[in-house]
mmCIF file of C-alpha atoms in Angstrom:
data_model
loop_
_atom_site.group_PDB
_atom_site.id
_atom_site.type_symbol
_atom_site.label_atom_id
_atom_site.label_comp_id
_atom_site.label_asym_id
_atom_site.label_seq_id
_atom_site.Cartn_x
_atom_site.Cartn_y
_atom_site.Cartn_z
ATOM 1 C CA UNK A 19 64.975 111.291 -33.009
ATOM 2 C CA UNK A 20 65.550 109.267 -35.914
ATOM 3 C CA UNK A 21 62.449 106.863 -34.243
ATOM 4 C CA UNK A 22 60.182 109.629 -33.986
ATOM 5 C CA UNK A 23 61.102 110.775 -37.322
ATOM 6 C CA UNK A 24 59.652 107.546 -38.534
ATOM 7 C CA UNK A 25 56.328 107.158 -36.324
ATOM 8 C CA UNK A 26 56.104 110.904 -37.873
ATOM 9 C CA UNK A 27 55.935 109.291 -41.370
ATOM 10 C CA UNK A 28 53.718 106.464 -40.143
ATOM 11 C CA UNK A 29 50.796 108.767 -39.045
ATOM 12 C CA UNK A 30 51.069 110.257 -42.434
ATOM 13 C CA UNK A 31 50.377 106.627 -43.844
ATOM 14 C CA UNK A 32 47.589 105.965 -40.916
ATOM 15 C CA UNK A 33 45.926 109.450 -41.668
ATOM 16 C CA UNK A 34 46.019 109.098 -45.162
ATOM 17 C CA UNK A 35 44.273 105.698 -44.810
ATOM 18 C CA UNK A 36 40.310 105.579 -45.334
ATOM 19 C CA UNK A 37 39.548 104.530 -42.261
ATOM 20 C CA UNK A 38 42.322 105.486 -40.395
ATOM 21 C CA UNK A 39 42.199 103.720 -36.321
ATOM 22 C CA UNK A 40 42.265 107.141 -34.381
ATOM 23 C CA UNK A 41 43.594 105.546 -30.698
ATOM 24 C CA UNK A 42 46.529 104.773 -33.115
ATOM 25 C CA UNK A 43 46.887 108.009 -34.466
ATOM 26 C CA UNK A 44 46.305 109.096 -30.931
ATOM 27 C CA UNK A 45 48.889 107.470 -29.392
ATOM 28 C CA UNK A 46 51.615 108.152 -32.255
ATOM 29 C CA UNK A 47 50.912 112.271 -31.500
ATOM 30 C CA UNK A 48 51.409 111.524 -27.863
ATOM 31 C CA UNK A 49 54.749 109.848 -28.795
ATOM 32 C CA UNK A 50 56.335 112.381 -31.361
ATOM 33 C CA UNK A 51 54.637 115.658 -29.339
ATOM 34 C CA UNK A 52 58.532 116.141 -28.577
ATOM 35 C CA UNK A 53 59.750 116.054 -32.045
ATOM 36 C CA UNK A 54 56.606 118.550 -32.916
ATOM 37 C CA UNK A 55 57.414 121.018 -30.033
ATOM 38 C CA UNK A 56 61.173 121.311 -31.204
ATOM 39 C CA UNK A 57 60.073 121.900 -34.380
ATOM 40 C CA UNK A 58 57.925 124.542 -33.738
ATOM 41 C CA UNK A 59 60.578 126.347 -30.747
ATOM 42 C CA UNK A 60 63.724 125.848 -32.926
ATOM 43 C CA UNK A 61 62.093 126.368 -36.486
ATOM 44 C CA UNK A 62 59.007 128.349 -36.170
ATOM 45 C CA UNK A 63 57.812 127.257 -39.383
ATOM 46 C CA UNK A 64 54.331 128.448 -40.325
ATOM 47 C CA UNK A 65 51.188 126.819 -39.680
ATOM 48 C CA UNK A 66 50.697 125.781 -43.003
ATOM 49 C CA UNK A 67 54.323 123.837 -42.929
ATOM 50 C CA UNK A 68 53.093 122.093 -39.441
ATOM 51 C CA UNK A 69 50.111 120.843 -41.045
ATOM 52 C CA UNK A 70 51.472 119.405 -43.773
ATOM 53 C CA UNK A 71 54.312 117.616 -42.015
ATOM 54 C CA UNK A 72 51.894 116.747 -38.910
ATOM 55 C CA UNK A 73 48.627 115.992 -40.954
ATOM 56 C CA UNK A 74 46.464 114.348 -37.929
ATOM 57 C CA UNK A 75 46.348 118.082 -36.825
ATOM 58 C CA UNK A 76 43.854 118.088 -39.246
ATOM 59 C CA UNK A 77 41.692 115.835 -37.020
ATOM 60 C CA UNK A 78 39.240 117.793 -34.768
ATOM 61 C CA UNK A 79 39.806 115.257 -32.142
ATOM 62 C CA UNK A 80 44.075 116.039 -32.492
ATOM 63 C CA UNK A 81 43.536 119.803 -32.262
ATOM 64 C CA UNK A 82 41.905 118.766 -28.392
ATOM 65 C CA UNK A 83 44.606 116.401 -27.127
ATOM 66 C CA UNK A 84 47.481 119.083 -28.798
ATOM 67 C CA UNK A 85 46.220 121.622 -26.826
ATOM 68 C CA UNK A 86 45.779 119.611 -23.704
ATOM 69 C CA UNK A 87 49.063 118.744 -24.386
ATOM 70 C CA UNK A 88 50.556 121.939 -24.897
ATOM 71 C CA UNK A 89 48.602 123.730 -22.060
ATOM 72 C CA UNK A 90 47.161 121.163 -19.668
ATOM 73 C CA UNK A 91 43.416 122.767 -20.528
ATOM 74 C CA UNK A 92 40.317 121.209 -22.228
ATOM 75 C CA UNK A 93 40.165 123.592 -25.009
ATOM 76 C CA UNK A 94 36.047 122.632 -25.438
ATOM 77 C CA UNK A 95 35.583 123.416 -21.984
ATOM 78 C CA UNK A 96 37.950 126.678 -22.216
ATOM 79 C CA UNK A 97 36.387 127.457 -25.357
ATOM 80 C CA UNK A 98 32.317 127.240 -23.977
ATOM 81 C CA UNK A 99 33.551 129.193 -20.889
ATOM 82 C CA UNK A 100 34.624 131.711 -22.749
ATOM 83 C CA UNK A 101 31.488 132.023 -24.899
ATOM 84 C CA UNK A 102 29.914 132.390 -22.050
ATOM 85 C CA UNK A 103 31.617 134.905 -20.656
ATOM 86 C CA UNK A 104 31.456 137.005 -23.762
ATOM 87 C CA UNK A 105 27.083 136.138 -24.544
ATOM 88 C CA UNK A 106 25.994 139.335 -23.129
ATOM 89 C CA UNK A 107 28.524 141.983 -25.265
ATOM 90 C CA UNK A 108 27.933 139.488 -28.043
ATOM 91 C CA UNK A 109 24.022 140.088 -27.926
ATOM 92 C CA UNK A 110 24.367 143.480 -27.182
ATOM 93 C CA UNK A 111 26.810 143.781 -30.350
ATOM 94 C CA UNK A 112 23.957 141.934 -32.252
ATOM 95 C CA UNK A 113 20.869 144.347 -30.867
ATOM 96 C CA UNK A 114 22.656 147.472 -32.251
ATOM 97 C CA UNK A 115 23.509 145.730 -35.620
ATOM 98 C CA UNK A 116 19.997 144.378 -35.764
ATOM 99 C CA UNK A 117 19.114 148.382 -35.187
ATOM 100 C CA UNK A 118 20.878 149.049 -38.089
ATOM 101 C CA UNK A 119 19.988 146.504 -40.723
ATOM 102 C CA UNK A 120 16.840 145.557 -42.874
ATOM 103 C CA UNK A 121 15.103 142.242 -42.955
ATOM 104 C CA UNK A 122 17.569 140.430 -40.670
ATOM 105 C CA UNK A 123 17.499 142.714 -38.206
ATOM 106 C CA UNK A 124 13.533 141.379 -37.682
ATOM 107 C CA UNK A 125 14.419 137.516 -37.593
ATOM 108 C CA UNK A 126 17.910 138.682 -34.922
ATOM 109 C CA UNK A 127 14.770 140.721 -33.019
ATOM 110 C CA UNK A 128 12.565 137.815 -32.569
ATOM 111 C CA UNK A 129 15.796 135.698 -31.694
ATOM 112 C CA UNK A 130 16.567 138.187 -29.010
ATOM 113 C CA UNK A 131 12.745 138.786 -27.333
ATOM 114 C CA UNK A 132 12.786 134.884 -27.178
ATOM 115 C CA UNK A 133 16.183 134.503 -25.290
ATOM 116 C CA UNK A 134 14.783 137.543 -23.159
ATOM 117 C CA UNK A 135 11.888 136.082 -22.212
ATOM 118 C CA UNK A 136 13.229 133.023 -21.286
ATOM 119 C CA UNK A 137 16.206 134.778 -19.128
ATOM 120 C CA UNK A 138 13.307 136.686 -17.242
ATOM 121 C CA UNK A 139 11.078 133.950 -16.848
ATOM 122 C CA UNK A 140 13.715 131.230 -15.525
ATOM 123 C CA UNK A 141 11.667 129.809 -12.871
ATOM 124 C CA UNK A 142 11.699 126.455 -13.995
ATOM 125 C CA UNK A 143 12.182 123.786 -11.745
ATOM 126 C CA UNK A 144 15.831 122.348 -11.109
ATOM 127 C CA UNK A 145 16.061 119.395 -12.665
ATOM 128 C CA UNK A 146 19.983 119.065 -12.637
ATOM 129 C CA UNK A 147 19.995 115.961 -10.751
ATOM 130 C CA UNK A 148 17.540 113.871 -12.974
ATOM 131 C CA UNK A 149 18.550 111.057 -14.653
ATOM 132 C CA UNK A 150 14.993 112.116 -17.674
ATOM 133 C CA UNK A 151 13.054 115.139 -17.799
ATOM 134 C CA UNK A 152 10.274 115.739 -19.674
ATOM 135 C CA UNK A 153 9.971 118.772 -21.979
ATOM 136 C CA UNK A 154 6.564 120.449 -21.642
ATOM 137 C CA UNK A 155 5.597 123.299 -24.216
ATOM 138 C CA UNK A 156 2.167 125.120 -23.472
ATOM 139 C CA UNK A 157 1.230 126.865 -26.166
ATOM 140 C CA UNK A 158 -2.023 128.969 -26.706
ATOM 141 C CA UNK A 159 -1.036 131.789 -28.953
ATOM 142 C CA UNK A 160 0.377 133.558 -25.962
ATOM 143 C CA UNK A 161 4.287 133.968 -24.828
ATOM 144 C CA UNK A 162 4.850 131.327 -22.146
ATOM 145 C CA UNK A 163 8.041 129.663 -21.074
ATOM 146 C CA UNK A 164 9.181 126.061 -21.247
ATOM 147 C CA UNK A 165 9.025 123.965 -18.318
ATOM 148 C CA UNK A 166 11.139 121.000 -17.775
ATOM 149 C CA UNK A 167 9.930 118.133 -15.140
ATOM 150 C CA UNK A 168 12.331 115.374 -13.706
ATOM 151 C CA UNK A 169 10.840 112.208 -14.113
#
Protein backbone atom coordinates (compact mmCIF):
# COMPACT_ATOMS: atom_id res chain seq x y z
CA UNK A 1 0.00 0.00 0.00
CA UNK A 2 2.73 2.08 1.03
CA UNK A 3 3.70 2.02 -3.12
CA UNK A 4 0.43 3.12 -4.10
CA UNK A 5 0.42 5.62 -1.44
CA UNK A 6 3.30 7.17 -3.26
CA UNK A 7 2.20 6.89 -7.11
CA UNK A 8 -0.97 8.60 -5.25
CA UNK A 9 1.31 11.59 -4.42
CA UNK A 10 3.02 11.44 -7.80
CA UNK A 11 -0.20 12.11 -9.85
CA UNK A 12 -0.70 15.01 -7.58
CA UNK A 13 2.82 16.32 -8.83
CA UNK A 14 1.95 15.13 -12.66
CA UNK A 15 -1.58 16.86 -12.43
CA UNK A 16 -0.39 19.81 -10.93
CA UNK A 17 2.20 20.13 -13.74
CA UNK A 18 1.32 22.56 -16.80
CA UNK A 19 1.35 20.21 -19.17
CA UNK A 20 0.80 17.28 -17.38
CA UNK A 21 1.43 13.70 -19.93
CA UNK A 22 -2.19 12.23 -19.50
CA UNK A 23 -1.21 8.28 -20.63
CA UNK A 24 0.91 8.84 -17.43
CA UNK A 25 -1.68 10.06 -15.36
CA UNK A 26 -3.69 7.37 -17.02
CA UNK A 27 -1.82 4.64 -16.17
CA UNK A 28 -1.01 5.80 -12.42
CA UNK A 29 -5.22 5.79 -11.84
CA UNK A 30 -5.25 2.34 -13.32
CA UNK A 31 -2.53 1.36 -10.78
CA UNK A 32 -3.83 2.97 -7.42
CA UNK A 33 -7.84 2.30 -8.53
CA UNK A 34 -7.37 -0.27 -5.50
CA UNK A 35 -6.12 2.11 -2.99
CA UNK A 36 -9.12 4.61 -4.28
CA UNK A 37 -11.88 1.89 -4.01
CA UNK A 38 -10.81 1.04 -0.30
CA UNK A 39 -10.91 4.38 0.42
CA UNK A 40 -14.13 5.08 -0.67
CA UNK A 41 -15.77 1.30 0.83
CA UNK A 42 -13.91 1.58 4.20
CA UNK A 43 -14.00 5.50 4.63
CA UNK A 44 -16.78 6.91 2.67
CA UNK A 45 -15.34 10.20 2.73
CA UNK A 46 -17.20 12.84 0.72
CA UNK A 47 -16.72 13.73 -2.73
CA UNK A 48 -15.10 16.78 -2.03
CA UNK A 49 -12.30 14.77 0.21
CA UNK A 50 -11.85 12.25 -2.98
CA UNK A 51 -11.14 15.03 -5.16
CA UNK A 52 -8.77 16.61 -3.35
CA UNK A 53 -6.73 13.54 -2.45
CA UNK A 54 -7.34 12.01 -6.13
CA UNK A 55 -7.07 15.35 -8.17
CA UNK A 56 -6.87 13.71 -11.88
CA UNK A 57 -10.64 13.07 -11.12
CA UNK A 58 -10.77 16.41 -12.09
CA UNK A 59 -9.81 15.41 -15.66
CA UNK A 60 -12.85 14.82 -17.96
CA UNK A 61 -10.96 12.09 -19.58
CA UNK A 62 -10.41 10.32 -15.65
CA UNK A 63 -14.11 10.66 -14.83
CA UNK A 64 -14.53 8.06 -18.26
CA UNK A 65 -11.87 5.45 -17.47
CA UNK A 66 -13.16 5.64 -13.40
CA UNK A 67 -16.34 4.75 -14.39
CA UNK A 68 -15.34 2.13 -16.87
CA UNK A 69 -13.45 1.02 -14.18
CA UNK A 70 -15.88 0.94 -11.58
CA UNK A 71 -18.77 -0.41 -13.80
CA UNK A 72 -17.35 -1.93 -16.97
CA UNK A 73 -19.69 0.79 -19.08
CA UNK A 74 -18.71 3.70 -21.42
CA UNK A 75 -20.31 6.34 -19.45
CA UNK A 76 -20.47 8.70 -22.98
CA UNK A 77 -22.15 6.00 -24.61
CA UNK A 78 -24.46 5.25 -21.39
CA UNK A 79 -24.88 8.80 -21.00
CA UNK A 80 -26.15 9.62 -25.02
CA UNK A 81 -28.35 6.48 -24.68
CA UNK A 82 -29.95 7.73 -22.06
CA UNK A 83 -30.61 11.17 -23.57
CA UNK A 84 -32.07 9.52 -25.99
CA UNK A 85 -34.26 7.64 -24.31
CA UNK A 86 -35.52 10.55 -22.30
CA UNK A 87 -35.76 13.35 -25.85
CA UNK A 88 -39.37 12.90 -26.22
CA UNK A 89 -40.61 13.67 -22.24
CA UNK A 90 -37.80 16.18 -22.39
CA UNK A 91 -39.48 18.08 -25.43
CA UNK A 92 -42.72 17.50 -24.25
CA UNK A 93 -41.56 19.04 -20.73
CA UNK A 94 -40.19 21.98 -22.89
CA UNK A 95 -43.63 22.49 -25.17
CA UNK A 96 -45.70 23.01 -21.96
CA UNK A 97 -43.04 25.37 -20.39
CA UNK A 98 -42.74 27.16 -23.69
CA UNK A 99 -46.85 27.38 -23.23
CA UNK A 100 -46.28 29.05 -20.25
CA UNK A 101 -43.54 31.59 -20.73
CA UNK A 102 -43.03 34.96 -22.69
CA UNK A 103 -40.41 35.66 -25.28
CA UNK A 104 -38.58 32.33 -24.93
CA UNK A 105 -41.31 30.40 -25.26
CA UNK A 106 -41.31 31.83 -29.22
CA UNK A 107 -37.49 31.04 -29.93
CA UNK A 108 -38.23 27.07 -27.84
CA UNK A 109 -41.46 27.14 -30.52
CA UNK A 110 -39.48 27.65 -33.58
CA UNK A 111 -36.81 25.13 -32.08
CA UNK A 112 -39.55 22.60 -31.74
CA UNK A 113 -41.58 23.10 -35.41
CA UNK A 114 -37.98 22.68 -36.85
CA UNK A 115 -37.12 19.32 -35.04
CA UNK A 116 -40.84 18.39 -36.04
CA UNK A 117 -40.52 18.92 -39.36
CA UNK A 118 -37.52 17.24 -39.78
CA UNK A 119 -38.83 14.01 -37.66
CA UNK A 120 -41.87 13.96 -40.19
CA UNK A 121 -40.05 14.54 -43.18
CA UNK A 122 -37.09 11.89 -42.59
CA UNK A 123 -36.98 10.52 -45.96
CA UNK A 124 -33.58 11.24 -46.65
CA UNK A 125 -31.50 8.87 -48.21
CA UNK A 126 -29.29 6.40 -46.03
CA UNK A 127 -26.11 7.42 -46.21
CA UNK A 128 -24.71 5.41 -43.13
CA UNK A 129 -22.26 3.56 -45.08
CA UNK A 130 -20.48 6.56 -46.86
CA UNK A 131 -17.18 7.31 -46.30
CA UNK A 132 -18.45 11.77 -47.49
CA UNK A 133 -21.77 13.06 -47.93
CA UNK A 134 -22.66 16.11 -49.16
CA UNK A 135 -25.02 18.46 -47.29
CA UNK A 136 -27.62 19.99 -49.63
CA UNK A 137 -29.93 22.89 -48.24
CA UNK A 138 -32.76 24.09 -50.73
CA UNK A 139 -34.01 27.01 -49.67
CA UNK A 140 -36.75 29.25 -51.34
CA UNK A 141 -38.56 30.89 -48.51
CA UNK A 142 -40.52 27.73 -48.04
CA UNK A 143 -40.07 24.83 -45.19
CA UNK A 144 -38.09 22.04 -46.88
CA UNK A 145 -35.91 19.41 -45.34
CA UNK A 146 -32.20 18.73 -45.63
CA UNK A 147 -30.99 16.14 -47.81
CA UNK A 148 -27.77 14.40 -47.40
CA UNK A 149 -26.07 12.53 -50.59
CA UNK A 150 -23.17 9.90 -50.26
CA UNK A 151 -20.55 10.77 -52.44
Amino acid sequence: MASLERQRLEIIKEVQKTEETLPLIDRMMQTTFVLRRQEVVTNRPPVRDILERWPALHLESQVYAEFQRITNQNLPNIFYEELDRHTLCLMTLYRQRASKTGKTSDALADILMIHDLQVEDSDEPDVGDAPVAILIVISDDTEKPIHFKPI
